[in-house]
CSV table of C-alpha atoms in Angstrom, one decimal:
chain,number,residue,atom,x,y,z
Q,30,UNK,CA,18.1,-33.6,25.4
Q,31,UNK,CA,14.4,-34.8,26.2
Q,32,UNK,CA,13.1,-38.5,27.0
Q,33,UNK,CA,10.4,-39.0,24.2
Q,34,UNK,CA,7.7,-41.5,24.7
Q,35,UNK,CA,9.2,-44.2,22.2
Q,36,UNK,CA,12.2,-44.3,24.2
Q,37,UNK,CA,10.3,-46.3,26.5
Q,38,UNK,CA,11.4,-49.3,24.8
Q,39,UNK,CA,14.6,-49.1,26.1
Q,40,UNK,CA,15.5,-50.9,29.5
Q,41,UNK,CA,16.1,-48.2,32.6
Q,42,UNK,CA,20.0,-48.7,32.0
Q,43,UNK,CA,20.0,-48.8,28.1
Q,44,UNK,CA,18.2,-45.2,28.3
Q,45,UNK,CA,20.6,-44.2,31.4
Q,46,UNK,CA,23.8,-45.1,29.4
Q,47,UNK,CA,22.5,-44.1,26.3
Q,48,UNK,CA,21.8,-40.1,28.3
Q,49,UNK,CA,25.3,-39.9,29.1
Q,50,UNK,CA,26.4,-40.7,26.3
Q,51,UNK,CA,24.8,-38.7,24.4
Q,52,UNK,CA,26.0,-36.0,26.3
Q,53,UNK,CA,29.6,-36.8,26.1
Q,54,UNK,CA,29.3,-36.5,22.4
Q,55,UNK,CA,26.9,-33.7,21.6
Q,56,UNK,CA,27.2,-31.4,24.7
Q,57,UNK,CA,31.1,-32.3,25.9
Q,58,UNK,CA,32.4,-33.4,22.5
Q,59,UNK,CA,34.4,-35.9,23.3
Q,60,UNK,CA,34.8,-38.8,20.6
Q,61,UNK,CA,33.4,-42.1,20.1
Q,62,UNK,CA,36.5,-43.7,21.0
Q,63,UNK,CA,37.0,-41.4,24.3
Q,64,UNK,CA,33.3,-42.3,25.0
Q,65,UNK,CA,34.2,-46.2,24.4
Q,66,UNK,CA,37.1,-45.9,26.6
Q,67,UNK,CA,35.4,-44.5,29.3
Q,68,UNK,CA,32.1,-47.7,29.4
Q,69,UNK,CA,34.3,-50.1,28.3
Q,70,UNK,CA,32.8,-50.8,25.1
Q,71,UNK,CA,34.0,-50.5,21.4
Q,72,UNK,CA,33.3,-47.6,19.7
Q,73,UNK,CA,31.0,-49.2,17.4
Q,74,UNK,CA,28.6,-49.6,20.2
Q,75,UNK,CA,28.9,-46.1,21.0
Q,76,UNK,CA,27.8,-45.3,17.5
Q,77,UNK,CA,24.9,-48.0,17.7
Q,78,UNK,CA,23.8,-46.0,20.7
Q,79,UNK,CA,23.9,-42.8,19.8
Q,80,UNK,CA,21.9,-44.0,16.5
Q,81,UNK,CA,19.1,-45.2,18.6
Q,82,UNK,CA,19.1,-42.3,20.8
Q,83,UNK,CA,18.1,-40.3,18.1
Q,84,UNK,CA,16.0,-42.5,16.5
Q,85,UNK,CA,14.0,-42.9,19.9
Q,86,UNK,CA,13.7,-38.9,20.3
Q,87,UNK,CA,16.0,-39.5,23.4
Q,88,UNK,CA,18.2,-36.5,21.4
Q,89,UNK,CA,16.7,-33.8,19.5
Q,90,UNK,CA,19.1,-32.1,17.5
Q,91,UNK,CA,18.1,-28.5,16.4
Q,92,UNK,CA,20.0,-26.5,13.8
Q,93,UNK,CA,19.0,-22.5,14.2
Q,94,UNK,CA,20.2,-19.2,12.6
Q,95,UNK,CA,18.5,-15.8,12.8
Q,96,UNK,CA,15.3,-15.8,11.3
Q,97,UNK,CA,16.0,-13.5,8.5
Q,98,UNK,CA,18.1,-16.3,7.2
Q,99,UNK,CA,16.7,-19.0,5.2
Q,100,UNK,CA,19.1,-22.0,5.7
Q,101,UNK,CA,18.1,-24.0,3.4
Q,102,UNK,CA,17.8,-22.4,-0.1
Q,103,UNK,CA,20.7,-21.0,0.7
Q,104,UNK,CA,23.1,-24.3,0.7
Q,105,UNK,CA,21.1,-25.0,-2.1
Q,106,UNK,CA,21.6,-22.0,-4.4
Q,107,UNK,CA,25.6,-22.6,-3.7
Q,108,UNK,CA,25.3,-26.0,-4.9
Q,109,UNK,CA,23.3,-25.3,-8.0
Q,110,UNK,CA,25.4,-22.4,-8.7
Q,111,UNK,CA,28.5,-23.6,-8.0
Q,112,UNK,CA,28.7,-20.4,-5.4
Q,113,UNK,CA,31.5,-20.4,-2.7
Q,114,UNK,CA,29.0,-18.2,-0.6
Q,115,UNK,CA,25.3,-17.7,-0.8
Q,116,UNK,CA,23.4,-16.2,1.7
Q,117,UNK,CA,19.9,-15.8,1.2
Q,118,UNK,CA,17.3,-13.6,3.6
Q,119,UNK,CA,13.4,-13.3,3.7
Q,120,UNK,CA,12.2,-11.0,1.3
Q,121,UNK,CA,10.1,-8.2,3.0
Q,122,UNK,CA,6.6,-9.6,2.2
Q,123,UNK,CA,4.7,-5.9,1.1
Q,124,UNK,CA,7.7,-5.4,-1.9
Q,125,UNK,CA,8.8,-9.4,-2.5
Q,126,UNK,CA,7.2,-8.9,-5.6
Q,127,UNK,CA,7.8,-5.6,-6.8
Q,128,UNK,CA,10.5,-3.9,-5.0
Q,129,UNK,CA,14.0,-5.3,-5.9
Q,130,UNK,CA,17.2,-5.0,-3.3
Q,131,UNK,CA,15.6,-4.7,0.3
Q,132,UNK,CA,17.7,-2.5,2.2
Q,133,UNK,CA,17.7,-6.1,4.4
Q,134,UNK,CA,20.2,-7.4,2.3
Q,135,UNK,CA,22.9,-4.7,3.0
Q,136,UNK,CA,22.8,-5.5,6.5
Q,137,UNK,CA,23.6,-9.1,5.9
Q,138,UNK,CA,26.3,-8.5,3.1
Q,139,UNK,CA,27.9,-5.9,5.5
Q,140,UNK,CA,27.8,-9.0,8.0
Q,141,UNK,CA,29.5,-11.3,5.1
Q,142,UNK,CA,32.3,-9.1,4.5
Q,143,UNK,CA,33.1,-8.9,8.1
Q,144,UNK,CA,34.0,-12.5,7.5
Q,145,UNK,CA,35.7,-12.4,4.3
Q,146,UNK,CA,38.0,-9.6,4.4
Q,147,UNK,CA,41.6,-10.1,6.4
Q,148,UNK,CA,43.9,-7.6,7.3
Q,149,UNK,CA,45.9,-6.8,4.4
Q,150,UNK,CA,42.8,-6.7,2.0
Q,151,UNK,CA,42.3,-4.6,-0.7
Q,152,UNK,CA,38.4,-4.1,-0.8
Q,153,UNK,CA,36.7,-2.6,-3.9
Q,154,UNK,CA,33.5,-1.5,-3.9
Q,155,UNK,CA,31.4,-0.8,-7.1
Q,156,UNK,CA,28.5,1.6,-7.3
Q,157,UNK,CA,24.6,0.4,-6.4
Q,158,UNK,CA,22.2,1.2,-4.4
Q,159,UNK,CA,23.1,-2.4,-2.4
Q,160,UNK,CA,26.3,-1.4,-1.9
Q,161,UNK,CA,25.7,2.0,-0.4
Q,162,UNK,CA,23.4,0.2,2.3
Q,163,UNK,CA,25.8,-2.6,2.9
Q,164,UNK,CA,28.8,0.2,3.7
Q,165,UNK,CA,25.7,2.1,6.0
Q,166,UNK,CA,25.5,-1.0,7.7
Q,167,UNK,CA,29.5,-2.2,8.5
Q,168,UNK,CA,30.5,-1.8,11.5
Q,169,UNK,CA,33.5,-4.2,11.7
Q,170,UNK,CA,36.3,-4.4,9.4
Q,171,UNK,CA,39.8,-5.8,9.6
Q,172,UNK,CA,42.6,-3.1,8.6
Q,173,UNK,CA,42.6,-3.1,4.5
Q,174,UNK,CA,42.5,-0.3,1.6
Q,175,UNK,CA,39.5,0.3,0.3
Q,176,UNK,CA,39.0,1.1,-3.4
Q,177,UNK,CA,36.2,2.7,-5.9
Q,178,UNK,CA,35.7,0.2,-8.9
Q,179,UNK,CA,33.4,2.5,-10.3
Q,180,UNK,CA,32.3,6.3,-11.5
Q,181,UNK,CA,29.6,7.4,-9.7
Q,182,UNK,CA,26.0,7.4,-11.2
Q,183,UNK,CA,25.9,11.4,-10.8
Q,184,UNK,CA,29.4,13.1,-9.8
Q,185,UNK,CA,26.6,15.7,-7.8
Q,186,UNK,CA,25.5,13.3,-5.8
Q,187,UNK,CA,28.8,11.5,-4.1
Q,188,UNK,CA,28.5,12.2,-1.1
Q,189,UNK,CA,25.6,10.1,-0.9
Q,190,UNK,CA,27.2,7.4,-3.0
Q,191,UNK,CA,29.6,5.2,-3.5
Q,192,UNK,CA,32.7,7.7,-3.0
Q,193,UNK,CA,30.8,8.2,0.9
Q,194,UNK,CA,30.3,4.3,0.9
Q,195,UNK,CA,34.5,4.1,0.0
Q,196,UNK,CA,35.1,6.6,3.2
Q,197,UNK,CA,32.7,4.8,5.3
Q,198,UNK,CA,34.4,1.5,4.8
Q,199,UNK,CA,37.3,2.8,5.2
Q,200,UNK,CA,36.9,4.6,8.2
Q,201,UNK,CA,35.3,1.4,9.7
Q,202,UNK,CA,38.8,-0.9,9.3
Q,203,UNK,CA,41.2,2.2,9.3
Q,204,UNK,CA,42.6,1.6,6.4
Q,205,UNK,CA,43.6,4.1,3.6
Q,206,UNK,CA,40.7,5.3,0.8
Q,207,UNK,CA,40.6,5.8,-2.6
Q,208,UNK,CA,37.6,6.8,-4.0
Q,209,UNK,CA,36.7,8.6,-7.4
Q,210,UNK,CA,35.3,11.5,-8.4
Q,211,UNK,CA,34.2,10.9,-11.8
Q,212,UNK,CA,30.8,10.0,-13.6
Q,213,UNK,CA,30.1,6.8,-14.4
Q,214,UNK,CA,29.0,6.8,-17.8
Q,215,UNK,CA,30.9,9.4,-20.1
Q,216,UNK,CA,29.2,11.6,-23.3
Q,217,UNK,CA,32.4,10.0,-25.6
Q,218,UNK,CA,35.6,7.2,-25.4
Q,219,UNK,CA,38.0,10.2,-25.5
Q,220,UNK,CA,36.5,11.9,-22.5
Q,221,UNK,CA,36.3,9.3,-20.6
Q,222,UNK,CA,40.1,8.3,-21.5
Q,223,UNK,CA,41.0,11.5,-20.4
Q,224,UNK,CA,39.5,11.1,-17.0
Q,225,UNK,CA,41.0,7.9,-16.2
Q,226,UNK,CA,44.3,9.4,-16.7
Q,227,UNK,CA,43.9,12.5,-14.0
Q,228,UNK,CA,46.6,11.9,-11.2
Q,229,UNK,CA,43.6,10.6,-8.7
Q,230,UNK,CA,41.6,8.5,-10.9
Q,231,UNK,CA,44.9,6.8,-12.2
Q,232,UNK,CA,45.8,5.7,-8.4
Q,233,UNK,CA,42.6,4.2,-8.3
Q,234,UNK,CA,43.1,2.0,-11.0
Q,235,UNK,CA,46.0,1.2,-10.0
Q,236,UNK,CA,44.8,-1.1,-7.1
Q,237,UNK,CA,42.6,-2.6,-9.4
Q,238,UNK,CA,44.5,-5.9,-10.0
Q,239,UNK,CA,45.8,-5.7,-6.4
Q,240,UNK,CA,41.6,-6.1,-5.0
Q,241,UNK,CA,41.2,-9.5,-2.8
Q,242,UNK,CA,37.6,-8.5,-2.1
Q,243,UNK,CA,35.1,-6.6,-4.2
Q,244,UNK,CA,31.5,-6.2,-3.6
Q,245,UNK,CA,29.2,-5.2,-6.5
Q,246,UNK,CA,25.7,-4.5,-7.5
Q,247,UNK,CA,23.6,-6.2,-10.6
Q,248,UNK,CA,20.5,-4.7,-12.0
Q,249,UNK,CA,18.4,-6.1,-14.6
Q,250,UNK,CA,17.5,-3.8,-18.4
Q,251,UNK,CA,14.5,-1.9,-17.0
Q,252,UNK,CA,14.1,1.8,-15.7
Q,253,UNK,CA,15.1,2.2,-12.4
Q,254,UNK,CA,16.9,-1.1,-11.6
Q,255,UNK,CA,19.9,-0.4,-14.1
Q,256,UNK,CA,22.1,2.7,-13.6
Q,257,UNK,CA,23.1,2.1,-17.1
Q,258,UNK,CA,20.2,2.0,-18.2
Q,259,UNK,CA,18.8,5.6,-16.7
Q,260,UNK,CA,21.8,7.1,-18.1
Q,261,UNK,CA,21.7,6.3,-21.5
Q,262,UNK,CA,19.4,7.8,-24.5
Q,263,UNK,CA,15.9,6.7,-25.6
Q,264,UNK,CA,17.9,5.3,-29.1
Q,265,UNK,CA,21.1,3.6,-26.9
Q,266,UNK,CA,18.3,2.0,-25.1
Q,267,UNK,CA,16.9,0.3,-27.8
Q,268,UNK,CA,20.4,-0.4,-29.6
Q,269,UNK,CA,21.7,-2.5,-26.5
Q,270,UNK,CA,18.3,-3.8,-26.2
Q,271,UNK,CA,18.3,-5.4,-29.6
Q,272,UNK,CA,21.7,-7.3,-28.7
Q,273,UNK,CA,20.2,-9.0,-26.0
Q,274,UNK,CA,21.1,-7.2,-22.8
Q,275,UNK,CA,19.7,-9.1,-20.0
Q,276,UNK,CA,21.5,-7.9,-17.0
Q,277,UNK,CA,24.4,-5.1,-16.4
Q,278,UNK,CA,26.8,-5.4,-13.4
Q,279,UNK,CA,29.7,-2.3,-12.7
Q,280,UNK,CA,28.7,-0.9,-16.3
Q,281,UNK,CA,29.1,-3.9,-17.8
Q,282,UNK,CA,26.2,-5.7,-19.8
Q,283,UNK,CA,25.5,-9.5,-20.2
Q,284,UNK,CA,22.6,-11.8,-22.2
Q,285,UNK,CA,20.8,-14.2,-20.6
Q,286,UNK,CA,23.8,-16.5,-21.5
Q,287,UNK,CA,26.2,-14.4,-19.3
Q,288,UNK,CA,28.3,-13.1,-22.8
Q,289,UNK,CA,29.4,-9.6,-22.0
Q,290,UNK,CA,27.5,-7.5,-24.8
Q,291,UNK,CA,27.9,-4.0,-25.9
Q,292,UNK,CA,31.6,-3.7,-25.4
Q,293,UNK,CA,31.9,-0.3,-26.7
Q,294,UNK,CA,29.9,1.3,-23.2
Q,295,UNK,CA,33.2,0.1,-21.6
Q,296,UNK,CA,34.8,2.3,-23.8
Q,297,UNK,CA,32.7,5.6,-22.1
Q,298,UNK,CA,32.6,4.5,-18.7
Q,299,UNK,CA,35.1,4.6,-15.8
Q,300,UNK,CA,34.7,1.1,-14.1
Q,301,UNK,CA,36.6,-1.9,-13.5
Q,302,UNK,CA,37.0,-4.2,-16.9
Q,303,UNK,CA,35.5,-7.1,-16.4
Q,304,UNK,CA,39.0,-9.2,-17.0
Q,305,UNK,CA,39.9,-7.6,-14.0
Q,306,UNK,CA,36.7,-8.3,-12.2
Q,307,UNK,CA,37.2,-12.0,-13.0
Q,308,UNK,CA,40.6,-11.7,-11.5
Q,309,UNK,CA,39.5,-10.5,-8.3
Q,310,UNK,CA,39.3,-14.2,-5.6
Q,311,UNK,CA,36.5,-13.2,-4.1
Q,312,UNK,CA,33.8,-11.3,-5.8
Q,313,UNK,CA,30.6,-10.6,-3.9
Q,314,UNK,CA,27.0,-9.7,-5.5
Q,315,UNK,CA,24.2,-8.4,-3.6
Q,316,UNK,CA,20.9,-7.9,-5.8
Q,317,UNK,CA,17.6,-9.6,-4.9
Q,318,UNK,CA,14.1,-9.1,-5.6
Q,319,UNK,CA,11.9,-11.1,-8.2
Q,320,UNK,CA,12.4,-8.8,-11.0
Q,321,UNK,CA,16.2,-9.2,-10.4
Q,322,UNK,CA,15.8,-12.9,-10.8
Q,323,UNK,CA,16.9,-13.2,-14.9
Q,324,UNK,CA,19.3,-11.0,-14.2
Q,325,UNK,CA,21.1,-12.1,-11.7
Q,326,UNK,CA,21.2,-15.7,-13.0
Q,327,UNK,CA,22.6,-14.2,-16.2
Q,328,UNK,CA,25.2,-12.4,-14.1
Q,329,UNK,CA,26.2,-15.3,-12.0
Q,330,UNK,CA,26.1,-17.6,-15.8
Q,331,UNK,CA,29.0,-15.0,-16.8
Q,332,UNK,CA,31.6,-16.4,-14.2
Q,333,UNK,CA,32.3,-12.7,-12.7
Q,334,UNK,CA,31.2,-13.5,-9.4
Q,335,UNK,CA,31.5,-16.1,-6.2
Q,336,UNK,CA,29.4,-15.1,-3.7
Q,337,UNK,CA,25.4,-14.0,-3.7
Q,338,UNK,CA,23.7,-12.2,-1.3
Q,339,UNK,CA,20.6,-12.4,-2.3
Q,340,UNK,CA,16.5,-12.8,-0.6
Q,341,UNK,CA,13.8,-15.5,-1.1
Q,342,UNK,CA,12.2,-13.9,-4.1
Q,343,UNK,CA,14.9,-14.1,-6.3
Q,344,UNK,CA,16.1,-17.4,-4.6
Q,345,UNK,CA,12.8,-19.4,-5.4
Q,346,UNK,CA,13.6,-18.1,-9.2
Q,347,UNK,CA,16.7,-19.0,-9.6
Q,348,UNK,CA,16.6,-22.2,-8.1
Q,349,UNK,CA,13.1,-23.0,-9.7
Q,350,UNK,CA,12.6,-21.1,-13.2
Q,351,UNK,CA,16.3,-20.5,-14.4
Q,352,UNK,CA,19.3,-23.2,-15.3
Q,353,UNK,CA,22.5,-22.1,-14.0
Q,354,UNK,CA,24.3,-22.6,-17.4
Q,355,UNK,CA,27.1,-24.7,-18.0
Q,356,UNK,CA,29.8,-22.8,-16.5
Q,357,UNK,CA,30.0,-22.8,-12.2
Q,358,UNK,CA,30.7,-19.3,-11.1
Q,359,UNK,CA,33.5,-20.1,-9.0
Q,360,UNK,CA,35.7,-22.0,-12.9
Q,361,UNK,CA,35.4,-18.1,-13.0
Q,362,UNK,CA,34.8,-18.3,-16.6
Q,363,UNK,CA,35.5,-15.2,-19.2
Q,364,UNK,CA,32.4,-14.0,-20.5
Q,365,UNK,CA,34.1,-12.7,-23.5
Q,366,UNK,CA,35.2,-15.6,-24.6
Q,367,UNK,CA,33.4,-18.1,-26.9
């Protein structure tokens, strides 16, 4: 609280009465009627007061979060998007424009889950580069189960991935893992059947429609921001290309409309189907960077997910350059149907 030079209008008592007021309410928080109670006025007059007192810079009133954090366009990509969370951080100012997913943003989704996940959870965490840096960064959990939604990008490289990021979260809450050790993206539908049903993989699925919390990645149809993508041939490129593909989420591929295209991946790849997905209460995406920006709206258009992580590139995008469609993410729309 600071005595401004407009305040000067008031009388010596006015600005006296006015100070301890004001710190009743802001700094002791006691109501307007306890206030009133205690001067012997009504509370309206306490609220007349406390008006001018701001208005007369008697009060300053300061709202502040960590600087990483930008606020605003965060309440305002929930709102547009119809998001029950949306956290958005400074993009690194060397790679806003070219490098999508600062490592930034796994920090702060790491931070998010701390707050959304009770004891009791089940977690599921999908593969992506995001959500290997967000389990990296946890360091508080509540006791849950934590569960792989997804094959990994390259069965020789788990330990690195997201069967580590599975342990790691686990180990942080103490809670039971189960993690899979299977490829992502499979040569043929029969292989891949046959994985799902080996003993381990099947107990993974099995928790599927049990998930309260899942966290996943989205990467946008270019080389080296879609695992999909990398996996695939030069000719199943171009096939899912000519349907549209703007965006692909846990193996699963959306247009810029958010309508799940190119059903028959699903058919090769060991992830979580996207009907489950949309049954899961809380999903959580973490993707940023400009040339995210199309493909995450598309993703968040699909009604798959209800929370964003997300930085100030692809904020400025989305809330700027892209509509959010006519579906809210949190109706949790199915994006296979019409």
């Amino acid at each position: 609280m600071s005595a401004g030079r407009p305040a000067l209008r008031m009388g010596p008592a006015e600005l006296v009465q006015a100070a301890a007021m004001a710190r009743r309410f802001y700094l002791e928080g006691k109501s307007k009627i306890q206030i009133a109670e205690e001067f012997g006025v009504s509370r309206f007059k306490v609220a007349r007061v406390l008006e001018t007192a701001l208005e007369r810079d008697l009060v300053r009133i300061e709202i502040r979060v960590p600087a990483e954090l930008d606020a605003e366009r965060s309440d305002a990509l929930r709102a547009r998007y119809g998001l029950r969370n949306a956290v958005v951080v400074e993009s690194p100012a060397e790679t806003a424009d070219e490098s999508p997913d600062p490592e930034n943003l796994g920090e702060v989704a790491a931070d998010l889950l701390g707050e959304l996940v009770m004891e009791g959870d089940i977690l599921g965490l999908a593969w992506g580069r995001s959500t290997i840096h967000m389990a990296a960064a946890l360091d508080r959990l509540p006791p849950c189960t934590v569960v792989q939604l997804t094959g990994v990008y390259d069965a020789g490289t788990a330990e690195r991935g997201s069967v580590e990021a599975v342990r790691r979260a686990a180990q942080v809450s103490g809670g039971e893992a189960h993690p899979i050790y299977a490829p992502m993206l499979l040569p043929d539908p029969a292989t891949a059947a046959a994985l799902r049903a080996q003993p381990g993989i099947a107990r993974a699925f099995e928790y599927f429609d049990k998930v309260t919390v899942a966290a996943v990645s989205i990467g946008s149809w270019e080389p080296g921001i879609s695992t999909v993508h990398d996996m695939l041939s030069d000719e199943e490129r171009s096939h899912y290309a000519s349907l549209g593909v703007e965006a692909e989420m846990s193996a699963h591929l959306f247009d810029a409309e958010g309508r799940r295209v190119g059903r028959d991946l699903g058919e090769r790849c060991i992830t979580v189907e996207a009907d489950r997905l949309r049954r899961i209460p809380e999903v959580v995406a973490i993707a940023g960077g400009q040339r995210k920006g199309a493909a995450i709206g598309a993703v968040l258009r699909s009604g798959l997910v209800t929370s964003l992580v997300t930085d100030t590139a692809a904020a400025d995008f989305l809330l700027h350059d892209f509509e959010p469609g006519p579906r809210p993410a949190l109706e949790r729309a199915d994006p296979d149907g019409e």
